[in-house]
PDB file of C-alpha atoms and ligand atoms in Angstrom:
ATOM      1  CA  MET A 948      -4.997 -20.969 -21.797  1.00  0.00           C
ATOM      2  CA  GLY A 949      -7.893 -21.183 -19.023  1.00  0.00           C
ATOM      3  CA  GLU A 950     -10.703 -18.587 -18.517  1.00  0.00           C
ATOM      4  CA  LYS A 951      -9.316 -14.720 -18.154  1.00  0.00           C
ATOM      5  CA  ILE A 952     -11.439 -12.246 -16.089  1.00  0.00           C
ATOM      6  CA  VAL A 953      -8.703  -9.209 -17.633  1.00  0.00           C
ATOM      7  CA  GLU A 954      -7.915  -9.479 -21.310  1.00  0.00           C
ATOM      8  CA  ALA A 955      -6.050  -6.483 -22.511  1.00  0.00           C
ATOM      9  CA  ARG A 956      -4.857  -6.783 -26.262  1.00  0.00           C
ATOM     10  CA  GLY A 957      -2.710  -3.747 -27.748  1.00  0.00           C
ATOM     11  CA  VAL A 958      -4.245  -1.059 -25.341  1.00  0.00           C
ATOM     12  CA  CYS A 959      -3.090   2.455 -26.319  1.00  0.00           C
ATOM     13  CA  HIS A 960      -3.796   5.603 -24.994  1.00  0.00           C
ATOM     14  CA  ALA A 961      -2.714   9.408 -25.807  1.00  0.00           C
ATOM     15  CA  TYR A 962      -4.169  11.890 -22.753  1.00  0.00           C
ATOM     16  CA  VAL A 963      -3.757  14.520 -25.486  1.00  0.00           C
ATOM     17  CA  PRO A 964      -3.326  13.767 -29.502  1.00  0.00           C
ATOM     18  CA  GLY A 965       0.275  12.998 -30.506  1.00  0.00           C
ATOM     19  CA  ARG A 966       0.992  11.420 -27.192  1.00  0.00           C
ATOM     20  CA  GLN A 967       1.522   7.623 -26.324  1.00  0.00           C
ATOM     21  CA  ASP A 968       0.980   7.361 -22.873  1.00  0.00           C
ATOM     22  CA  LEU A 969      -0.095   3.757 -23.053  1.00  0.00           C
ATOM     23  CA  ARG A 970       1.442   2.014 -26.325  1.00  0.00           C
ATOM     24  CA  GLY A 971      -0.018  -0.988 -27.072  1.00  0.00           C
ATOM     25  CA  VAL A 972      -0.624  -2.833 -23.491  1.00  0.00           C
ATOM     26  CA  SER A 973      -1.602  -6.491 -23.545  1.00  0.00           C
ATOM     27  CA  LEU A 974      -1.884  -8.494 -20.385  1.00  0.00           C
ATOM     28  CA  ASP A 975      -4.142 -11.708 -19.274  1.00  0.00           C
ATOM     29  CA  VAL A 976      -5.156 -11.897 -15.827  1.00  0.00           C
ATOM     30  CA  ALA A 977      -6.699 -15.470 -14.588  1.00  0.00           C
ATOM     31  CA  PRO A 978      -9.640 -15.705 -12.166  1.00  0.00           C
ATOM     32  CA  GLY A 979      -8.963 -15.066  -8.401  1.00  0.00           C
ATOM     33  CA  GLU A 980      -4.701 -13.957  -9.627  1.00  0.00           C
ATOM     34  CA  LEU A 981      -3.005 -11.532  -7.129  1.00  0.00           C
ATOM     35  CA  VAL A 982      -1.032  -9.578  -9.784  1.00  0.00           C
ATOM     36  CA  ALA A 983       1.349  -6.352  -8.844  1.00  0.00           C
ATOM     37  CA  ILE A 984       2.079  -3.788 -11.168  1.00  0.00           C
ATOM     38  CA  VAL A 985       5.268  -1.908 -10.679  1.00  0.00           C
ATOM     39  CA  GLY A 986       6.950   1.062 -12.642  1.00  0.00           C
ATOM     40  CA  GLU A 987       8.413   4.421 -11.882  1.00  0.00           C
ATOM     41  CA  ASN A 988       6.138   7.632 -12.161  1.00  0.00           C
ATOM     42  CA  GLY A 989       4.579   8.136 -15.623  1.00  0.00           C
ATOM     43  CA  SER A 990       5.052   4.473 -16.841  1.00  0.00           C
ATOM     44  CA  GLY A 991       1.133   4.347 -17.587  1.00  0.00           C
ATOM     45  CA  LYS A 992       0.225   2.327 -14.463  1.00  0.00           C
ATOM     46  CA  THR A 993      -2.624   4.564 -13.301  1.00  0.00           C
ATOM     47  CA  THR A 994      -3.798   4.962 -17.456  1.00  0.00           C
ATOM     48  CA  LEU A 995      -3.644   0.958 -17.194  1.00  0.00           C
ATOM     49  CA  ALA A 996      -6.386   0.669 -14.370  1.00  0.00           C
ATOM     50  CA  ARG A 997      -8.395   3.416 -15.049  1.00  0.00           C
ATOM     51  CA  HIS A 998      -9.314   1.371 -18.742  1.00  0.00           C
ATOM     52  CA  LEU A 999     -10.368  -1.540 -16.234  1.00  0.00           C
ATOM     53  CA  ASN A1000     -13.683   0.081 -14.612  1.00  0.00           C
ATOM     54  CA  ALA A1001     -14.194   2.513 -17.465  1.00  0.00           C
ATOM     55  CA  LEU A1002     -13.049   5.478 -16.166  1.00  0.00           C
ATOM     56  CA  ILE A1003     -11.167   6.120 -19.349  1.00  0.00           C
ATOM     57  CA  THR A1004     -12.750   4.915 -22.829  1.00  0.00           C
ATOM     58  CA  LEU A1005     -11.129   2.480 -24.767  1.00  0.00           C
ATOM     59  CA  GLN A1006      -9.337   4.618 -27.763  1.00  0.00           C
ATOM     60  CA  ALA A1007      -7.283   1.807 -29.372  1.00  0.00           C
ATOM     61  CA  GLY A1008      -7.045  -1.914 -29.024  1.00  0.00           C
ATOM     62  CA  ALA A1009      -9.280  -4.844 -26.789  1.00  0.00           C
ATOM     63  CA  LEU A1010     -10.063  -4.924 -23.359  1.00  0.00           C
ATOM     64  CA  SER A1011     -12.541  -7.105 -21.777  1.00  0.00           C
ATOM     65  CA  VAL A1012     -12.742  -7.352 -17.756  1.00  0.00           C
ATOM     66  CA  ALA A1013     -15.467 -10.158 -16.661  1.00  0.00           C
ATOM     67  CA  GLY A1014     -16.474 -10.941 -19.980  1.00  0.00           C
ATOM     68  CA  LEU A1015     -17.531  -7.309 -20.454  1.00  0.00           C
ATOM     69  CA  ASP A1016     -16.109  -5.364 -23.391  1.00  0.00           C
ATOM     70  CA  ALA A1017     -15.017  -2.334 -22.764  1.00  0.00           C
ATOM     71  CA  ALA A1018     -15.258  -0.792 -26.372  1.00  0.00           C
ATOM     72  CA  ASP A1019     -19.031  -1.941 -25.884  1.00  0.00           C
ATOM     73  CA  PRO A1020     -20.738   1.711 -24.161  1.00  0.00           C
ATOM     74  CA  GLU A1021     -23.895  -0.473 -22.742  1.00  0.00           C
ATOM     75  CA  ALA A1022     -21.010  -2.163 -20.481  1.00  0.00           C
ATOM     76  CA  LEU A1023     -19.970   0.925 -18.936  1.00  0.00           C
ATOM     77  CA  TRP A1024     -22.015   0.134 -15.724  1.00  0.00           C
ATOM     78  CA  GLY A1025     -21.312  -3.792 -15.464  1.00  0.00           C
ATOM     79  CA  LEU A1026     -17.077  -2.432 -16.263  1.00  0.00           C
ATOM     80  CA  ARG A1027     -17.715  -0.073 -13.195  1.00  0.00           C
ATOM     81  CA  ARG A1028     -19.182  -2.918 -10.679  1.00  0.00           C
ATOM     82  CA  ALA A1029     -17.047  -5.868 -12.084  1.00  0.00           C
ATOM     83  CA  CYS A1030     -14.143  -4.127 -11.313  1.00  0.00           C
ATOM     84  CA  GLY A1031     -13.872  -1.793  -7.894  1.00  0.00           C
ATOM     85  CA  MET A1032     -11.086   0.531  -7.271  1.00  0.00           C
ATOM     86  CA  VAL A1033      -9.372   1.854  -4.279  1.00  0.00           C
ATOM     87  CA  PHE A1034      -6.821   5.245  -4.767  1.00  0.00           C
ATOM     88  CA  GLN A1035      -4.130   6.416  -3.510  1.00  0.00           C
ATOM     89  CA  ASN A1036      -5.150   9.602  -0.922  1.00  0.00           C
ATOM     90  CA  PRO A1037      -7.995   7.826   1.447  1.00  0.00           C
ATOM     91  CA  GLU A1038      -9.669  11.417   1.855  1.00  0.00           C
ATOM     92  CA  ASN A1039     -10.483  11.863  -1.758  1.00  0.00           C
ATOM     93  CA  GLN A1040     -12.768   8.780  -2.369  1.00  0.00           C
ATOM     94  CA  PHE A1041     -15.764   9.346  -0.152  1.00  0.00           C
ATOM     95  CA  VAL A1042     -19.166  10.445  -1.313  1.00  0.00           C
ATOM     96  CA  SER A1043     -20.604  10.684   2.400  1.00  0.00           C
ATOM     97  CA  SER A1044     -18.554  11.544   5.651  1.00  0.00           C
ATOM     98  CA  VAL A1045     -20.411   8.727   7.426  1.00  0.00           C
ATOM     99  CA  VAL A1046     -19.021   5.408   7.205  1.00  0.00           C
ATOM    100  CA  GLY A1047     -22.164   3.239   6.484  1.00  0.00           C
ATOM    101  CA  GLU A1048     -23.630   5.265   3.927  1.00  0.00           C
ATOM    102  CA  ASP A1049     -20.571   6.274   2.189  1.00  0.00           C
ATOM    103  CA  VAL A1050     -20.182   1.938   2.045  1.00  0.00           C
ATOM    104  CA  ALA A1051     -23.788   1.512   1.125  1.00  0.00           C
ATOM    105  CA  PHE A1052     -23.544   4.160  -1.663  1.00  0.00           C
ATOM    106  CA  GLY A1053     -22.224   2.069  -4.610  1.00  0.00           C
ATOM    107  CA  PRO A1054     -24.428  -0.802  -3.789  1.00  0.00           C
ATOM    108  CA  LEU A1055     -27.382   1.922  -3.990  1.00  0.00           C
ATOM    109  CA  ASN A1056     -26.019   3.307  -7.042  1.00  0.00           C
ATOM    110  CA  PHE A1057     -26.178  -0.029  -8.541  1.00  0.00           C
ATOM    111  CA  GLY A1058     -29.869  -0.671  -8.088  1.00  0.00           C
ATOM    112  CA  MET A1059     -30.021  -2.539  -4.403  1.00  0.00           C
ATOM    113  CA  SER A1060     -32.536  -1.949  -2.214  1.00  0.00           C
ATOM    114  CA  GLU A1061     -31.896   0.237   0.869  1.00  0.00           C
ATOM    115  CA  LYS A1062     -32.330  -2.771   3.137  1.00  0.00           C
ATOM    116  CA  ASP A1063     -29.981  -5.163   0.971  1.00  0.00           C
ATOM    117  CA  ALA A1064     -27.390  -2.211   0.683  1.00  0.00           C
ATOM    118  CA  ARG A1065     -27.164  -1.626   4.257  1.00  0.00           C
ATOM    119  CA  ALA A1066     -26.764  -5.296   4.921  1.00  0.00           C
ATOM    120  CA  ALA A1067     -23.927  -5.427   2.241  1.00  0.00           C
ATOM    121  CA  ALA A1068     -22.474  -2.332   3.687  1.00  0.00           C
ATOM    122  CA  ALA A1069     -22.545  -4.402   6.874  1.00  0.00           C
ATOM    123  CA  ALA A1070     -20.677  -7.264   5.815  1.00  0.00           C
ATOM    124  CA  ALA A1071     -18.198  -5.203   3.815  1.00  0.00           C
ATOM    125  CA  LEU A1072     -16.991  -3.720   6.960  1.00  0.00           C
ATOM    126  CA  GLY A1073     -16.944  -6.742   8.633  1.00  0.00           C
ATOM    127  CA  ALA A1074     -14.863  -8.183   6.311  1.00  0.00           C
ATOM    128  CA  VAL A1075     -12.422  -5.264   6.167  1.00  0.00           C
ATOM    129  CA  GLY A1076     -12.207  -5.768  10.256  1.00  0.00           C
ATOM    130  CA  LEU A1077     -14.297  -2.381  11.016  1.00  0.00           C
ATOM    131  CA  PRO A1078     -17.411  -4.140  12.304  1.00  0.00           C
ATOM    132  CA  GLY A1079     -19.993  -1.569  13.414  1.00  0.00           C
ATOM    133  CA  PHE A1080     -18.370   1.250  12.321  1.00  0.00           C
ATOM    134  CA  GLU A1081     -21.327   2.471  10.274  1.00  0.00           C
ATOM    135  CA  ARG A1082     -22.220   5.181  11.909  1.00  0.00           C
ATOM    136  CA  ARG A1083     -18.633   6.555  12.465  1.00  0.00           C
ATOM    137  CA  ASP A1084     -17.277   9.951  10.837  1.00  0.00           C
ATOM    138  CA  VAL A1085     -14.826   9.042   8.140  1.00  0.00           C
ATOM    139  CA  HIS A1086     -12.845  11.917   8.724  1.00  0.00           C
ATOM    140  CA  ALA A1087     -11.806  10.950  12.097  1.00  0.00           C
ATOM    141  CA  LEU A1088     -10.450   7.565  11.273  1.00  0.00           C
ATOM    142  CA  SER A1089      -7.244   7.024  10.638  1.00  0.00           C
ATOM    143  CA  GLY A1090      -5.652   6.592   7.308  1.00  0.00           C
ATOM    144  CA  GLY A1091      -5.338   3.167   7.426  1.00  0.00           C
ATOM    145  CA  GLN A1092      -8.855   2.505   8.713  1.00  0.00           C
ATOM    146  CA  GLN A1093     -10.101   5.005   5.723  1.00  0.00           C
ATOM    147  CA  GLN A1094      -8.561   3.050   3.262  1.00  0.00           C
ATOM    148  CA  ARG A1095     -10.227   0.006   4.612  1.00  0.00           C
ATOM    149  CA  VAL A1096     -13.527   1.933   4.554  1.00  0.00           C
ATOM    150  CA  ALA A1097     -12.683   2.910   1.302  1.00  0.00           C
ATOM    151  CA  LEU A1098     -11.777  -0.894   0.393  1.00  0.00           C
ATOM    152  CA  ALA A1099     -15.119  -2.117   1.975  1.00  0.00           C
ATOM    153  CA  GLY A1100     -16.987   0.491  -0.126  1.00  0.00           C
ATOM    154  CA  VAL A1101     -16.031  -1.859  -2.858  1.00  0.00           C
ATOM    155  CA  LEU A1102     -16.566  -5.148  -1.820  1.00  0.00           C
ATOM    156  CA  ALA A1103     -20.090  -3.642  -1.161  1.00  0.00           C
ATOM    157  CA  SER A1104     -20.607  -4.109  -4.510  1.00  0.00           C
ATOM    158  CA  GLY A1105     -19.519  -7.611  -4.685  1.00  0.00           C
ATOM    159  CA  PRO A1106     -16.988  -6.730  -7.567  1.00  0.00           C
ATOM    160  CA  GLU A1107     -15.145  -9.663  -9.545  1.00  0.00           C
ATOM    161  CA  VAL A1108     -11.787  -7.435  -9.863  1.00  0.00           C
ATOM    162  CA  ILE A1109     -10.523  -5.613  -7.122  1.00  0.00           C
ATOM    163  CA  VAL A1110      -7.771  -2.537  -8.166  1.00  0.00           C
ATOM    164  CA  LEU A1111      -5.552  -0.721  -5.481  1.00  0.00           C
ATOM    165  CA  ASP A1112      -3.467   1.936  -7.127  1.00  0.00           C
ATOM    166  CA  GLU A1113      -0.938   2.696  -4.239  1.00  0.00           C
ATOM    167  CA  ALA A1114      -3.801   2.352  -1.700  1.00  0.00           C
ATOM    168  CA  THR A1115      -0.893   1.953   0.738  1.00  0.00           C
ATOM    169  CA  SER A1116       1.251   4.844   0.000  1.00  0.00           C
ATOM    170  CA  MET A1117      -0.157   7.416   2.077  1.00  0.00           C
ATOM    171  CA  ILE A1118      -0.552   5.306   4.952  1.00  0.00           C
ATOM    172  CA  ASP A1119       1.649   4.164   7.897  1.00  0.00           C
ATOM    173  CA  PRO A1120       3.078   0.462   7.964  1.00  0.00           C
ATOM    174  CA  GLN A1121       0.286  -0.854  10.603  1.00  0.00           C
ATOM    175  CA  GLY A1122      -2.504   1.002   8.147  1.00  0.00           C
ATOM    176  CA  ARG A1123      -0.746  -0.955   5.049  1.00  0.00           C
ATOM    177  CA  ASP A1124      -0.499  -4.192   6.906  1.00  0.00           C
ATOM    178  CA  GLU A1125      -4.262  -3.951   7.891  1.00  0.00           C
ATOM    179  CA  LEU A1126      -5.261  -3.279   4.589  1.00  0.00           C
ATOM    180  CA  VAL A1127      -2.899  -6.043   2.983  1.00  0.00           C
ATOM    181  CA  ARG A1128      -4.646  -8.370   5.299  1.00  0.00           C
ATOM    182  CA  ALA A1129      -8.490  -7.136   4.499  1.00  0.00           C
ATOM    183  CA  VAL A1130      -7.267  -7.636   0.864  1.00  0.00           C
ATOM    184  CA  LEU A1131      -6.128 -11.112   1.112  1.00  0.00           C
ATOM    185  CA  ARG A1132      -9.062 -12.127   3.229  1.00  0.00           C
ATOM    186  CA  ALA A1133     -11.453 -10.764   0.587  1.00  0.00           C
ATOM    187  CA  ARG A1134      -9.508 -12.747  -1.905  1.00  0.00           C
ATOM    188  CA  ALA A1135      -9.937 -15.787  -0.393  1.00  0.00           C
ATOM    189  CA  GLU A1136     -13.352 -15.555   0.729  1.00  0.00           C
ATOM    190  CA  ARG A1137     -14.776 -13.997  -2.040  1.00  0.00           C
ATOM    191  CA  GLY A1138     -12.639 -15.400  -4.718  1.00  0.00           C
ATOM    192  CA  ALA A1139     -11.963 -11.524  -5.667  1.00  0.00           C
ATOM    193  CA  THR A1140      -9.223 -11.203  -8.531  1.00  0.00           C
ATOM    194  CA  VAL A1141      -6.550  -8.400  -7.043  1.00  0.00           C
ATOM    195  CA  ILE A1142      -4.556  -5.774  -9.115  1.00  0.00           C
ATOM    196  CA  TRP A1143      -2.189  -4.169  -6.653  1.00  0.00           C
ATOM    197  CA  ILE A1144      -0.332  -1.092  -8.097  1.00  0.00           C
ATOM    198  CA  THR A1145       2.467  -0.235  -5.861  1.00  0.00           C
ATOM    199  CA  HIS A1146       6.003   1.356  -5.607  1.00  0.00           C
ATOM    200  CA  ASP A1147       6.347  -1.080  -2.518  1.00  0.00           C
ATOM    201  CA  MET A1148       8.486  -4.099  -4.205  1.00  0.00           C
ATOM    202  CA  GLU A1149       8.261  -5.947  -0.842  1.00  0.00           C
ATOM    203  CA  LEU A1150       4.661  -5.842  -1.485  1.00  0.00           C
ATOM    204  CA  ALA A1151       5.019  -6.610  -5.320  1.00  0.00           C
ATOM    205  CA  ALA A1152       7.111  -9.843  -3.991  1.00  0.00           C
ATOM    206  CA  ARG A1153       3.982 -11.332  -2.265  1.00  0.00           C
ATOM    207  CA  ALA A1154       1.881 -11.250  -5.604  1.00  0.00           C
ATOM    208  CA  ASP A1155       1.408 -14.303  -7.506  1.00  0.00           C
ATOM    209  CA  ARG A1156       2.652 -12.607 -10.839  1.00  0.00           C
ATOM    210  CA  VAL A1157       4.589  -8.696 -11.142  1.00  0.00           C
ATOM    211  CA  VAL A1158       3.820  -6.805 -14.427  1.00  0.00           C
ATOM    212  CA  VAL A1159       6.589  -4.373 -14.764  1.00  0.00           C
ATOM    213  CA  MET A1160       5.679  -1.159 -16.991  1.00  0.00           C
ATOM    214  CA  ARG A1161       7.790   1.006 -18.696  1.00  0.00           C
ATOM    215  CA  ALA A1162       7.232   4.148 -20.837  1.00  0.00           C
ATOM    216  CA  GLY A1163       3.716   2.977 -21.263  1.00  0.00           C
ATOM    217  CA  GLU A1164       4.614  -0.847 -22.322  1.00  0.00           C
ATOM    218  CA  VAL A1165       4.560  -3.782 -20.085  1.00  0.00           C
ATOM    219  CA  ALA A1166       8.607  -4.444 -20.257  1.00  0.00           C
ATOM    220  CA  ALA A1167       8.176  -8.102 -18.191  1.00  0.00           C
ATOM    221  CA  ALA A1168       5.180 -10.083 -16.427  1.00  0.00           C
ATOM    222  CA  GLY A1169       6.327 -13.253 -14.354  1.00  0.00           C
ATOM    223  CA  ALA A1170       6.550 -14.856 -10.909  1.00  0.00           C
ATOM    224  CA  PRO A1171       8.101 -12.720  -8.389  1.00  0.00           C
ATOM    225  CA  GLU A1172      11.164 -14.445  -7.714  1.00  0.00           C
ATOM    226  CA  ASP A1173      11.916 -14.300 -11.592  1.00  0.00           C
ATOM    227  CA  VAL A1174      11.286 -10.515 -12.197  1.00  0.00           C
ATOM    228  CA  LEU A1175      12.165  -8.950  -8.872  1.00  0.00           C
ATOM    229  CA  VAL A1176      15.673 -10.360  -8.859  1.00  0.00           C
ATOM    230  CA  ASP A1177      16.582  -8.940 -12.045  1.00  0.00           C
ATOM    231  CA  GLU A1178      18.620  -6.004 -11.532  1.00  0.00           C
ATOM    232  CA  ALA A1179      19.328  -4.943 -14.973  1.00  0.00           C
ATOM    233  CA  LEU A1180      15.505  -5.204 -15.837  1.00  0.00           C
ATOM    234  CA  LEU A1181      14.021  -3.292 -12.949  1.00  0.00           C
ATOM    235  CA  ALA A1182      16.635  -0.325 -13.320  1.00  0.00           C
ATOM    236  CA  SER A1183      15.615   0.238 -16.822  1.00  0.00           C
ATOM    237  CA  ALA A1184      12.063   0.672 -15.412  1.00  0.00           C
ATOM    238  CA  GLY A1185      13.600   2.682 -12.823  1.00  0.00           C
ATOM    239  CA  LEU A1186      13.058   0.329 -10.118  1.00  0.00           C
ATOM    240  CA  GLU A1187      15.248  -1.799  -7.369  1.00  0.00           C
ATOM    241  CA  PRO A1188      14.619  -4.861  -6.721  1.00  0.00           C
ATOM    242  CA  PRO A1189      13.134  -5.569  -3.059  1.00  0.00           C
ATOM    243  CA  MET A1190      15.287  -5.861   0.468  1.00  0.00           C
ATOM    244  CA  PRO A1191      15.733  -9.226   0.422  1.00  0.00           C
ATOM    245  CA  ALA A1192      16.915  -9.831  -3.237  1.00  0.00           C
ATOM    246  CA  ARG A1193      19.660  -6.728  -2.659  1.00  0.00           C
ATOM    247  CA  VAL A1194      21.125  -8.108   0.460  1.00  0.00           C
ATOM    248  CA  TRP A1195      21.166 -11.355  -1.227  1.00  0.00           C
ATOM    249  CA  ALA A1196      22.858 -10.103  -4.363  1.00  0.00           C
ATOM    250  CA  GLU A1197      24.896  -8.205  -1.732  1.00  0.00           C
ATOM    251  CA  LEU A1198      26.098 -11.693  -0.210  1.00  0.00           C
ATOM    252  CA  VAL A1199      27.104 -13.349  -3.281  1.00  0.00           C
ATOM    253  CA  ARG A1200      28.979 -10.545  -4.457  1.00  0.00           C
ATOM    254  CA  LEU A1201      31.176 -11.063  -1.257  1.00  0.00           C
ATOM    255  CA  GLY A1202      31.201 -14.811  -1.941  1.00  0.00           C
ATOM    256  CA  ALA A1203      29.074 -15.162   1.425  1.00  0.00           C
ATOM    257  CA  ALA A1204      26.257 -16.891  -0.048  1.00  0.00           C
ATOM    258  CA  SER A1205      24.896 -19.095  -3.650  1.00  0.00           C
ATOM    259  CA  GLY A1206      22.184 -19.943  -5.382  1.00  0.00           C
ATOM    260  CA  PRO A1207      18.922 -18.166  -6.121  1.00  0.00           C
ATOM    261  CA  ALA A1208      17.781 -14.830  -4.442  1.00  0.00           C
ATOM    262  CA  SER A1209      14.581 -14.849  -2.255  1.00  0.00           C
ATOM    263  CA  VAL A1210      12.570 -11.891  -2.717  1.00  0.00           C
ATOM    264  CA  THR A1211      10.548 -11.809   0.541  1.00  0.00           C
ATOM    265  CA  VAL A1212      12.208 -11.620   3.978  1.00  0.00           C
ATOM    266  CA  GLU A1213      10.924 -15.252   5.158  1.00  0.00           C
ATOM    267  CA  GLY A1214      12.655 -16.410   2.023  1.00  0.00           C
ATOM    268  CA  LEU A1215      16.112 -14.840   2.967  1.00  0.00           C
ATOM    269  CA  VAL A1216      16.105 -15.790   6.584  1.00  0.00           C
ATOM    270  CA  SER A1217      15.656 -19.618   5.698  1.00  0.00           C
ATOM    271  CA  ALA A1218      18.266 -19.089   2.883  1.00  0.00           C
ATOM    272  CA  LEU A1219      20.482 -17.214   5.243  1.00  0.00           C
ATOM    273  CA  CYS A1220      19.602 -20.291   8.243  1.00  0.00           C
ATOM    274  CA  ALA A1221      20.047 -23.129   5.874  1.00  0.00           C
TER     275      ALA A1221
HETATM  276  N1  ATP B1861      -5.018  13.454 -16.635  1.00  0.00           N
HETATM  277  C1  ATP B1861      -4.193  13.500 -17.351  1.00  0.00           C
HETATM  278  N2  ATP B1861      -4.033  13.938 -18.509  1.00  0.00           N
HETATM  279  C2  ATP B1861      -2.861  14.327 -19.344  1.00  0.00           C
HETATM  280  N3  ATP B1861      -1.671  13.066 -18.841  1.00  0.00           N
HETATM  281  C3  ATP B1861      -1.617  12.796 -17.764  1.00  0.00           C
HETATM  282  C4  ATP B1861      -2.858  12.451 -17.629  1.00  0.00           C
HETATM  283  N4  ATP B1861      -2.772  11.334 -16.358  1.00  0.00           N
HETATM  284  C5  ATP B1861      -1.579  10.787 -16.636  1.00  0.00           C
HETATM  285  N5  ATP B1861      -1.077  11.520 -17.843  1.00  0.00           N
HETATM  286  C6  ATP B1861       0.339  11.364 -18.503  1.00  0.00           C
HETATM  287  O1  ATP B1861       0.256   9.878 -18.730  1.00  0.00           O
HETATM  288  C7  ATP B1861       1.095   9.462 -18.726  1.00  0.00           C
HETATM  289  C8  ATP B1861       1.056   8.107 -17.327  1.00  0.00           C
HETATM  290  O2  ATP B1861       0.878   8.518 -16.358  1.00  0.00           O
HETATM  291  P1  ATP B1861       0.230   7.498 -15.424  1.00  0.00           P
HETATM  292  O3  ATP B1861      -0.530   8.202 -14.334  1.00  0.00           O
HETATM  293  O4  ATP B1861      -0.814   6.412 -15.672  1.00  0.00           O
HETATM  294  O5  ATP B1861       1.496   6.935 -14.734  1.00  0.00           O
HETATM  295  P2  ATP B1861       1.561   6.179 -13.475  1.00  0.00           P
HETATM  296  O6  ATP B1861       2.271   4.781 -13.596  1.00  0.00           O
HETATM  297  O7  ATP B1861       0.462   5.779 -12.588  1.00  0.00           O
HETATM  298  O8  ATP B1861       2.556   7.219 -12.652  1.00  0.00           O
HETATM  299  P3  ATP B1861       2.502   7.597 -10.899  1.00  0.00           P
HETATM  300  O9  ATP B1861       3.365   6.298 -10.399  1.00  0.00           O
HETATM  301  O10 ATP B1861       3.155   8.491 -10.606  1.00  0.00           O
HETATM  302  O11 ATP B1861       0.897   7.109 -10.380  1.00  0.00           O
HETATM  303  C9  ATP B1861       2.228  10.889 -18.095  1.00  0.00           C
HETATM  304  O12 ATP B1861       3.256  11.105 -18.940  1.00  0.00           O
HETATM  305  C10 ATP B1861       1.334  11.311 -17.440  1.00  0.00           C
HETATM  306  O13 ATP B1861       1.799  12.714 -17.256  1.00  0.00           O
HETATM  307 MG1   MG B1862      -0.115   6.334 -10.878  1.00  0.00          MG
END
């Protein structure tokens, strides 16, 4: 196996003594990979994500991110910098109501000079498609724009890993598409690794790999076209296949199609036209 940017081995977590909110999660992520994490409410997705940038102290198991050991208290700031997070609620993640100040906060906090932080903020705003937005009021932006400002705030610190925790669930489809595009561009241009926690199975279908969480464990991990067509596995995790796979399965049941299902709309269309 090659180099890993995230390496988790048997990570366990209990918010309250006696509970098992994570029960031995092992997960490897390769640099530049786009990994989707899916699972029903309470399956441990956010708890796992919070470990990646040291928002949660490691209780048991081993975890390294970008070569930093999460068990090492000295690695805390390194982990915060190496792994940036965008959360669900756009309004809850701003430290300043002025866009430019908010985006520059991370770099300043990590010790960059005022001038460099401002330059990093401007570059990050450009990268998310909001060039020149520095003086705007975050509260006057759409939800989708706010999420892109939050993403810019993450990008400005130059993280190796970007974690998005249901970052599209409170914004409209247009905002979602804009955020997805900005994330994919950041990945292509900066070689960032992306971990996308989502309830949107069509979004998960676009990942390199899908990880299914179930009751604090990894129930399955693999290519979307393998994992997201497994109805029994997904049902056991409280999930359904993405719409194109459900349509295909129904056509197969009706005898109107045969062969492996596609998990994307594009794949479904080309299979139907073939
Ligand atoms: N701050 C907390 N204090 C106590 N228990 C918590 C806390 N956060 C989460 N839990 C519990 O830990 C378990 C895993 O929760 P977690 O938030 O990681 O799930 P999730 O997969 O992110 O769910 P969702 O899809 O609802 O965001 C759940 O049983 C939850 O109730
Ligand atoms: Mg969550």
